[in-house]
PDB file of C-alpha atoms in Angstrom:
ATOM      1  CA  ASP K   1     102.837 124.098 103.401  1.00 54.00           C
ATOM      2  CA  THR K   2     101.239 124.099 100.075  1.00 77.00           C
ATOM      3  CA  GLY K   3      98.709 121.313  99.960  1.00 93.00           C
ATOM      4  CA  VAL K   4      96.870 119.835  96.801  1.00 97.00           C
ATOM      5  CA  SER K   5      95.390 122.886  94.833  1.00 97.00           C
ATOM      6  CA  GLN K   6      92.440 122.275  92.398  1.00 98.00           C
ATOM      7  CA  ASN K   7      90.906 124.781  90.023  1.00 97.00           C
ATOM      8  CA  PRO K   8      88.468 126.046  89.169  1.00 97.00           C
ATOM      9  CA  ARG K   9      86.569 125.368  92.492  1.00 97.00           C
ATOM     10  CA  HIS K  10      83.196 125.543  90.595  1.00 97.00           C
ATOM     11  CA  LYS K  11      82.372 125.305  87.133  1.00 98.00           C
ATOM     12  CA  ILE K  12      78.673 125.703  85.749  1.00 97.00           C
ATOM     13  CA  THR K  13      78.399 124.782  82.061  1.00 97.00           C
ATOM     14  CA  LYS K  14      75.745 123.731  79.472  1.00 97.00           C
ATOM     15  CA  ARG K  15      75.092 120.176  78.675  1.00 97.00           C
ATOM     16  CA  GLY K  16      77.188 119.204  75.686  1.00 97.00           C
ATOM     17  CA  GLN K  17      80.100 121.588  76.328  1.00 97.00           C
ATOM     18  CA  ASN K  18      83.558 120.317  77.136  1.00 98.00           C
ATOM     19  CA  VAL K  19      85.223 121.125  80.570  1.00 98.00           C
ATOM     20  CA  THR K  20      88.511 120.887  81.787  1.00 98.00           C
ATOM     21  CA  PHE K  21      89.857 120.710  85.561  1.00 97.00           C
ATOM     22  CA  ARG K  22      93.430 121.233  86.694  1.00 98.00           C
ATOM     23  CA  CYS K  23      94.949 119.727  89.824  1.00 98.00           C
ATOM     24  CA  ASP K  24      98.372 120.704  91.138  1.00 97.00           C
ATOM     25  CA  PRO K  25      99.674 118.054  93.633  1.00 97.00           C
ATOM     26  CA  ILE K  26     102.159 118.463  96.726  1.00 96.00           C
ATOM     27  CA  SER K  27     105.386 118.972  94.827  1.00 92.00           C
ATOM     28  CA  GLU K  28     107.392 115.652  95.959  1.00 90.00           C
ATOM     29  CA  HIS K  29     104.434 113.514  95.293  1.00 94.00           C
ATOM     30  CA  ASN K  30     104.638 111.161  92.604  1.00 94.00           C
ATOM     31  CA  ARG K  31     101.294 109.602  92.717  1.00 95.00           C
ATOM     32  CA  LEU K  32      98.153 111.400  92.005  1.00 97.00           C
ATOM     33  CA  TYR K  33      94.621 110.105  92.005  1.00 96.00           C
ATOM     34  CA  TRP K  34      91.230 111.483  90.537  1.00 97.00           C
ATOM     35  CA  TYR K  35      87.849 110.773  92.210  1.00 97.00           C
ATOM     36  CA  ARG K  36      84.381 111.783  91.570  1.00 97.00           C
ATOM     37  CA  GLN K  37      81.819 112.185  94.643  1.00 97.00           C
ATOM     38  CA  THR K  38      78.111 112.729  93.998  1.00 95.00           C
ATOM     39  CA  LEU K  39      76.016 114.066  96.746  1.00 90.00           C
ATOM     40  CA  GLY K  40      75.355 111.507  99.733  1.00 86.00           C
ATOM     41  CA  GLN K  41      78.145 109.148  98.257  1.00 92.00           C
ATOM     42  CA  GLY K  42      81.818 108.505  99.010  1.00 95.00           C
ATOM     43  CA  PRO K  43      84.519 109.236  96.537  1.00 96.00           C
ATOM     44  CA  GLU K  44      84.657 107.027  93.461  1.00 95.00           C
ATOM     45  CA  PHE K  45      88.079 106.053  92.305  1.00 94.00           C
ATOM     46  CA  LEU K  46      88.581 107.441  88.444  1.00 95.00           C
ATOM     47  CA  THR K  47      92.240 106.708  87.719  1.00 95.00           C
ATOM     48  CA  TYR K  48      95.565 107.334  89.000  1.00 94.00           C
ATOM     49  CA  PHE K  49      99.112 108.248  87.648  1.00 96.00           C
ATOM     50  CA  GLN K  50     102.575 107.291  88.847  1.00 95.00           C
ATOM     51  CA  ASN K  51     104.742 110.013  87.744  1.00 94.00           C
ATOM     52  CA  GLU K  52     103.239 110.817  84.000  1.00 94.00           C
ATOM     53  CA  ALA K  53     102.017 107.318  83.554  1.00 95.00           C
ATOM     54  CA  GLN K  54      98.482 106.579  84.128  1.00 94.00           C
ATOM     55  CA  LEU K  55      98.504 103.389  85.500  1.00 92.00           C
ATOM     56  CA  GLU K  56      94.648 102.314  86.186  1.00 90.00           C
ATOM     57  CA  LYS K  57      91.598 103.557  84.701  1.00 91.00           C
ATOM     58  CA  SER K  58      88.169 102.879  86.305  1.00 90.00           C
ATOM     59  CA  ARG K  59      85.111 101.736  84.185  1.00 87.00           C
ATOM     60  CA  LEU K  60      83.491 104.761  84.980  1.00 79.00           C
ATOM     61  CA  LEU K  61      85.876 106.871  82.899  1.00 83.00           C
ATOM     62  CA  SER K  62      83.970 106.754  79.448  1.00 86.00           C
ATOM     63  CA  ASP K  63      85.490 107.676  76.368  1.00 91.00           C
ATOM     64  CA  ARG K  64      84.469 111.108  76.947  1.00 95.00           C
ATOM     65  CA  PHE K  65      86.839 111.361  79.984  1.00 95.00           C
ATOM     66  CA  SER K  66      90.437 112.006  79.521  1.00 95.00           C
ATOM     67  CA  ALA K  67      93.273 112.452  82.042  1.00 96.00           C
ATOM     68  CA  GLU K  68      96.593 113.684  81.463  1.00 96.00           C
ATOM     69  CA  ARG K  69      99.849 114.291  83.571  1.00 97.00           C
ATOM     70  CA  PRO K  70     102.472 115.312  80.880  1.00 92.00           C
ATOM     71  CA  LYS K  71     105.284 116.195  82.945  1.00 88.00           C
ATOM     72  CA  GLY K  72     104.526 114.344  86.225  1.00 87.00           C
ATOM     73  CA  SER K  73     103.546 117.390  87.994  1.00 92.00           C
ATOM     74  CA  PHE K  74     100.258 118.716  87.751  1.00 97.00           C
ATOM     75  CA  SER K  75      97.280 116.811  86.177  1.00 98.00           C
ATOM     76  CA  THR K  76      94.195 117.665  83.853  1.00 98.00           C
ATOM     77  CA  LEU K  77      90.839 116.111  83.785  1.00 98.00           C
ATOM     78  CA  GLU K  78      88.589 116.701  80.539  1.00 97.00           C
ATOM     79  CA  ILE K  79      85.145 115.914  80.115  1.00 97.00           C
ATOM     80  CA  GLN K  80      83.877 116.042  76.556  1.00 97.00           C
ATOM     81  CA  ARG K  81      80.210 116.648  75.534  1.00 97.00           C
ATOM     82  CA  THR K  82      79.177 116.933  79.080  1.00 97.00           C
ATOM     83  CA  GLU K  83      76.030 115.211  80.060  1.00 96.00           C
ATOM     84  CA  GLN K  84      73.581 115.602  83.372  1.00 95.00           C
ATOM     85  CA  GLY K  85      75.004 112.836  85.122  1.00 94.00           C
ATOM     86  CA  ASP K  86      78.437 114.326  84.964  1.00 96.00           C
ATOM     87  CA  SER K  87      77.531 116.847  87.826  1.00 97.00           C
ATOM     88  CA  ALA K  88      79.429 116.057  90.841  1.00 97.00           C
ATOM     89  CA  MET K  89      82.321 117.262  92.881  1.00 97.00           C
ATOM     90  CA  TYR K  90      85.765 115.843  91.018  1.00 98.00           C
ATOM     91  CA  LEU K  91      88.265 115.319  93.836  1.00 98.00           C
ATOM     92  CA  CYS K  92      92.356 115.150  93.281  1.00 98.00           C
ATOM     93  CA  ALA K  93      94.660 113.377  95.656  1.00 97.00           C
ATOM     94  CA  SER K  94      98.384 113.103  95.840  1.00 96.00           C
ATOM     95  CA  SER K  95     100.713 110.813  97.747  1.00 94.00           C
ATOM     96  CA  SER K  96     104.411 109.668  97.986  1.00 92.00           C
ATOM     97  CA  GLY K  97     103.033 106.094  96.933  1.00 86.00           C
ATOM     98  CA  GLY K  98     102.955 102.856  98.791  1.00 82.00           C
ATOM     99  CA  ASP K  99     101.380 103.006 102.037  1.00 81.00           C
ATOM    100  CA  GLN K 100     101.680 106.753 102.606  1.00 86.00           C
ATOM    101  CA  PRO K 101      98.579 108.852 102.814  1.00 87.00           C
ATOM    102  CA  GLN K 102      96.676 110.337 100.263  1.00 92.00           C
ATOM    103  CA  HIS K 103      96.057 114.295 100.653  1.00 94.00           C
ATOM    104  CA  PHE K 104      93.065 115.550  99.002  1.00 96.00           C
ATOM    105  CA  GLY K 105      92.288 119.107  97.167  1.00 97.00           C
ATOM    106  CA  ASP K 106      88.982 120.769  97.944  1.00 96.00           C
ATOM    107  CA  GLY K 107      87.579 119.451  94.613  1.00 97.00           C
ATOM    108  CA  THR K 108      86.089 121.027  91.735  1.00 98.00           C
ATOM    109  CA  ARG K 109      82.236 121.003  91.731  1.00 97.00           C
ATOM    110  CA  LEU K 110      80.876 120.658  88.464  1.00 98.00           C
ATOM    111  CA  SER K 111      77.228 121.611  87.681  1.00 97.00           C
ATOM    112  CA  ILE K 112      75.451 120.840  84.155  1.00 97.00           C
ATOM    113  CA  LEU K 113      72.444 122.842  83.222  1.00 92.00           C
TER     114      LEU K 113
ATOM    115  CA  THR J   1      77.069  97.641  94.911  1.00 56.00           C
ATOM    116  CA  GLN J   2      79.249  99.171  97.521  1.00 68.00           C
ATOM    117  CA  LEU J   3      82.310  97.178  98.256  1.00 86.00           C
ATOM    118  CA  LEU J   4      82.397  98.866 101.586  1.00 94.00           C
ATOM    119  CA  GLU J   5      79.081  99.549 103.614  1.00 95.00           C
ATOM    120  CA  GLN J   6      78.862 102.043 106.425  1.00 97.00           C
ATOM    121  CA  SER J   7      76.497 102.561 109.094  1.00 96.00           C
ATOM    122  CA  PRO J   8      74.567 104.195 110.183  1.00 97.00           C
ATOM    123  CA  GLN J   9      74.206 106.508 107.364  1.00 96.00           C
ATOM    124  CA  PHE J  10      73.135 109.428 109.545  1.00 97.00           C
ATOM    125  CA  LEU J  11      73.883 109.953 113.190  1.00 97.00           C
ATOM    126  CA  SER J  12      72.410 113.037 115.142  1.00 97.00           C
ATOM    127  CA  ILE J  13      73.413 113.120 118.922  1.00 97.00           C
ATOM    128  CA  GLN J  14      74.171 115.681 121.827  1.00 98.00           C
ATOM    129  CA  GLU J  15      77.434 116.807 122.875  1.00 98.00           C
ATOM    130  CA  GLY J  16      79.002 114.562 125.206  1.00 98.00           C
ATOM    131  CA  GLU J  17      77.284 111.490 123.966  1.00 98.00           C
ATOM    132  CA  ASN J  18      79.583 108.395 122.699  1.00 98.00           C
ATOM    133  CA  LEU J  19      79.085 106.932 119.426  1.00 98.00           C
ATOM    134  CA  THR J  20      80.344 104.172 117.205  1.00 98.00           C
ATOM    135  CA  VAL J  21      80.200 103.991 113.430  1.00 98.00           C
ATOM    136  CA  TYR J  22      80.828 100.879 111.298  1.00 97.00           C
ATOM    137  CA  CYS J  23      82.473  99.915 108.236  1.00 97.00           C
ATOM    138  CA  ASN J  24      81.761  96.242 106.579  1.00 95.00           C
ATOM    139  CA  SER J  25      82.875  94.441 103.611  1.00 94.00           C
ATOM    140  CA  SER J  26      82.997  90.654 102.639  1.00 91.00           C
ATOM    141  CA  SER J  27      86.406  91.371 101.088  1.00 91.00           C
ATOM    142  CA  VAL J  28      89.600  91.224 102.811  1.00 93.00           C
ATOM    143  CA  PHE J  29      91.625  94.356 102.822  1.00 92.00           C
ATOM    144  CA  SER J  30      95.293  94.705 103.215  1.00 90.00           C
ATOM    145  CA  SER J  31      94.757  98.291 104.918  1.00 92.00           C
ATOM    146  CA  LEU J  32      91.734 100.218 105.712  1.00 94.00           C
ATOM    147  CA  GLN J  33      91.729 104.114 106.191  1.00 95.00           C
ATOM    148  CA  TRP J  34      89.359 106.260 107.904  1.00 97.00           C
ATOM    149  CA  TYR J  35      88.731 110.072 106.713  1.00 97.00           C
ATOM    150  CA  ARG J  36      86.579 113.043 107.795  1.00 97.00           C
ATOM    151  CA  GLN J  37      85.242 115.368 105.349  1.00 97.00           C
ATOM    152  CA  GLU J  38      83.550 118.866 105.642  1.00 94.00           C
ATOM    153  CA  PRO J  39      81.194 120.464 103.296  1.00 91.00           C
ATOM    154  CA  GLY J  40      82.977 121.901 100.396  1.00 90.00           C
ATOM    155  CA  GLU J  41      86.359 120.363 101.331  1.00 93.00           C
ATOM    156  CA  GLY J  42      88.222 117.292 100.444  1.00 95.00           C
ATOM    157  CA  PRO J  43      88.537 114.406 102.791  1.00 96.00           C
ATOM    158  CA  VAL J  44      91.216 114.486 105.607  1.00 95.00           C
ATOM    159  CA  LEU J  45      92.931 111.379 106.635  1.00 94.00           C
ATOM    160  CA  LEU J  46      92.427 110.273 110.268  1.00 96.00           C
ATOM    161  CA  VAL J  47      93.996 106.899 110.433  1.00 95.00           C
ATOM    162  CA  THR J  48      95.375 104.048 108.521  1.00 93.00           C
ATOM    163  CA  VAL J  49      95.092 100.414 109.902  1.00 93.00           C
ATOM    164  CA  VAL J  50      97.045  97.559 108.680  1.00 92.00           C
ATOM    165  CA  THR J  51      97.175  94.526 111.077  1.00 93.00           C
ATOM    166  CA  GLY J  52      93.834  92.341 111.737  1.00 93.00           C
ATOM    167  CA  GLY J  53      92.926  93.237 115.459  1.00 95.00           C
ATOM    168  CA  GLU J  54      94.708  96.520 115.458  1.00 95.00           C
ATOM    169  CA  VAL J  55      93.358  99.419 117.856  1.00 97.00           C
ATOM    170  CA  LYS J  56      94.675 102.812 117.192  1.00 97.00           C
ATOM    171  CA  LYS J  57      93.703 105.966 119.271  1.00 97.00           C
ATOM    172  CA  LEU J  58      93.457 109.459 118.153  1.00 95.00           C
ATOM    173  CA  LYS J  59      92.597 111.814 121.321  1.00 96.00           C
ATOM    174  CA  ARG J  60      88.980 110.881 121.555  1.00 97.00           C
ATOM    175  CA  LEU J  61      88.529 108.606 118.770  1.00 97.00           C
ATOM    176  CA  THR J  62      89.386 104.907 118.787  1.00 98.00           C
ATOM    177  CA  PHE J  63      89.776 102.951 115.615  1.00 97.00           C
ATOM    178  CA  GLN J  64      89.528  99.173 115.168  1.00 97.00           C
ATOM    179  CA  PHE J  65      90.398  96.934 112.368  1.00 96.00           C
ATOM    180  CA  GLY J  66      88.709  93.469 112.469  1.00 94.00           C
ATOM    181  CA  ASP J  67      90.762  90.178 113.053  1.00 94.00           C
ATOM    182  CA  ALA J  68      89.836  89.103 109.547  1.00 93.00           C
ATOM    183  CA  ARG J  69      90.769  92.541 107.824  1.00 93.00           C
ATOM    184  CA  LYS J  70      87.177  92.993 106.450  1.00 93.00           C
ATOM    185  CA  ASP J  71      85.563  95.508 108.825  1.00 94.00           C
ATOM    186  CA  SER J  72      86.462  98.380 111.003  1.00 96.00           C
ATOM    187  CA  SER J  73      84.866 100.602 113.559  1.00 97.00           C
ATOM    188  CA  LEU J  74      85.264 104.172 114.568  1.00 98.00           C
ATOM    189  CA  HIS J  75      84.368 105.120 118.202  1.00 98.00           C
ATOM    190  CA  ILE J  76      84.219 108.490 119.419  1.00 98.00           C
ATOM    191  CA  THR J  77      83.971 109.571 123.238  1.00 98.00           C
ATOM    192  CA  ALA J  78      82.184 112.543 124.479  1.00 98.00           C
ATOM    193  CA  ALA J  79      81.703 113.997 120.950  1.00 98.00           C
ATOM    194  CA  GLN J  80      81.814 117.674 120.468  1.00 97.00           C
ATOM    195  CA  PRO J  81      80.457 119.951 117.867  1.00 97.00           C
ATOM    196  CA  GLY J  82      83.595 120.014 116.052  1.00 96.00           C
ATOM    197  CA  ASP J  83      83.470 116.304 115.363  1.00 97.00           C
ATOM    198  CA  THR J  84      80.385 117.077 112.955  1.00 97.00           C
ATOM    199  CA  GLY J  85      81.112 115.740 109.414  1.00 97.00           C
ATOM    200  CA  LEU J  86      81.113 112.817 107.034  1.00 97.00           C
ATOM    201  CA  TYR J  87      83.193 110.055 108.427  1.00 98.00           C
ATOM    202  CA  LEU J  88      84.367 107.876 105.429  1.00 97.00           C
ATOM    203  CA  CYS J  89      86.272 104.494 105.575  1.00 97.00           C
ATOM    204  CA  ALA J  90      88.340 103.480 102.444  1.00 95.00           C
ATOM    205  CA  GLY J  91      89.824 100.073 101.834  1.00 94.00           C
ATOM    206  CA  THR J  92      92.812  99.129  99.401  1.00 92.00           C
ATOM    207  CA  TYR J  93      94.225  95.751  98.359  1.00 90.00           C
ATOM    208  CA  ASN J  94      97.563  97.291  97.152  1.00 86.00           C
ATOM    209  CA  PHE J  95      97.759 101.035  97.592  1.00 83.00           C
ATOM    210  CA  ASN J  96      97.030 101.551  94.069  1.00 86.00           C
ATOM    211  CA  LYS J  97      93.362 102.016  94.218  1.00 89.00           C
ATOM    212  CA  PHE J  98      91.292 102.872  97.081  1.00 92.00           C
ATOM    213  CA  TYR J  99      87.292 101.819  97.313  1.00 93.00           C
ATOM    214  CA  PHE J 100      85.204 104.255  99.666  1.00 95.00           C
ATOM    215  CA  GLY J 101      82.072 103.498 101.431  1.00 95.00           C
ATOM    216  CA  SER J 102      79.285 105.998 101.138  1.00 94.00           C
ATOM    217  CA  GLY J 103      79.926 107.556 104.637  1.00 96.00           C
ATOM    218  CA  THR J 104      78.166 108.246 108.054  1.00 97.00           C
ATOM    219  CA  LYS J 105      76.947 111.860 108.458  1.00 97.00           C
ATOM    220  CA  LEU J 106      77.492 112.837 112.078  1.00 97.00           C
ATOM    221  CA  ASN J 107      75.851 115.868 113.492  1.00 97.00           C
ATOM    222  CA  VAL J 108      76.761 116.693 117.178  1.00 97.00           C
ATOM    223  CA  LYS J 109      74.473 119.184 118.768  1.00 97.00           C
ATOM    224  CA  PRO J 110      75.779 121.741 121.279  1.00 95.00           C
TER     225      PRO J 110
END
């Protein structure tokens, strides 16, 4: 049983660099979510996709953030011109939609030097 | 401002003790979920409650959804070291967007 897979697990980069994370959801899931979690906090919703359509974006997702799910399967989250405040765990989750449960990946931990 | 407030933030107890953690909001949710998260891993869903007043049991864990669907509690009986982790509640209005609380960090000492 392959769950949600996120790569890389850890990313360390200098301020101002661009980074891209990848999420591979459970194959039959049409919903895909991105969250950000900082130390001592719960996950904060960033955006979600229904198949390839991005249906909602949080105000947390500034112009420097962009997410795609081009073929309705894997998704990427790109952060341009990273800032110190972007340091966090970025979590991806997928579901079959409706009231079906979300399954989370183990996240990508981003550290900005 | 958190939509969902969880209390306590931290809880450290001895193995065998009982405990209750709370999740409160001023908003009415159509559904509320409880997750457990271990360090370096994503949250894992424990239960979903949808009906006001609903009680669900999962072995030693008892979950309750308030009558008004604004709050929930998680009670653990005879806690074990394996219960250690971050317990998160998450509410949703329409299953499109989920709002998480800041969590209760539980440590069960052997």
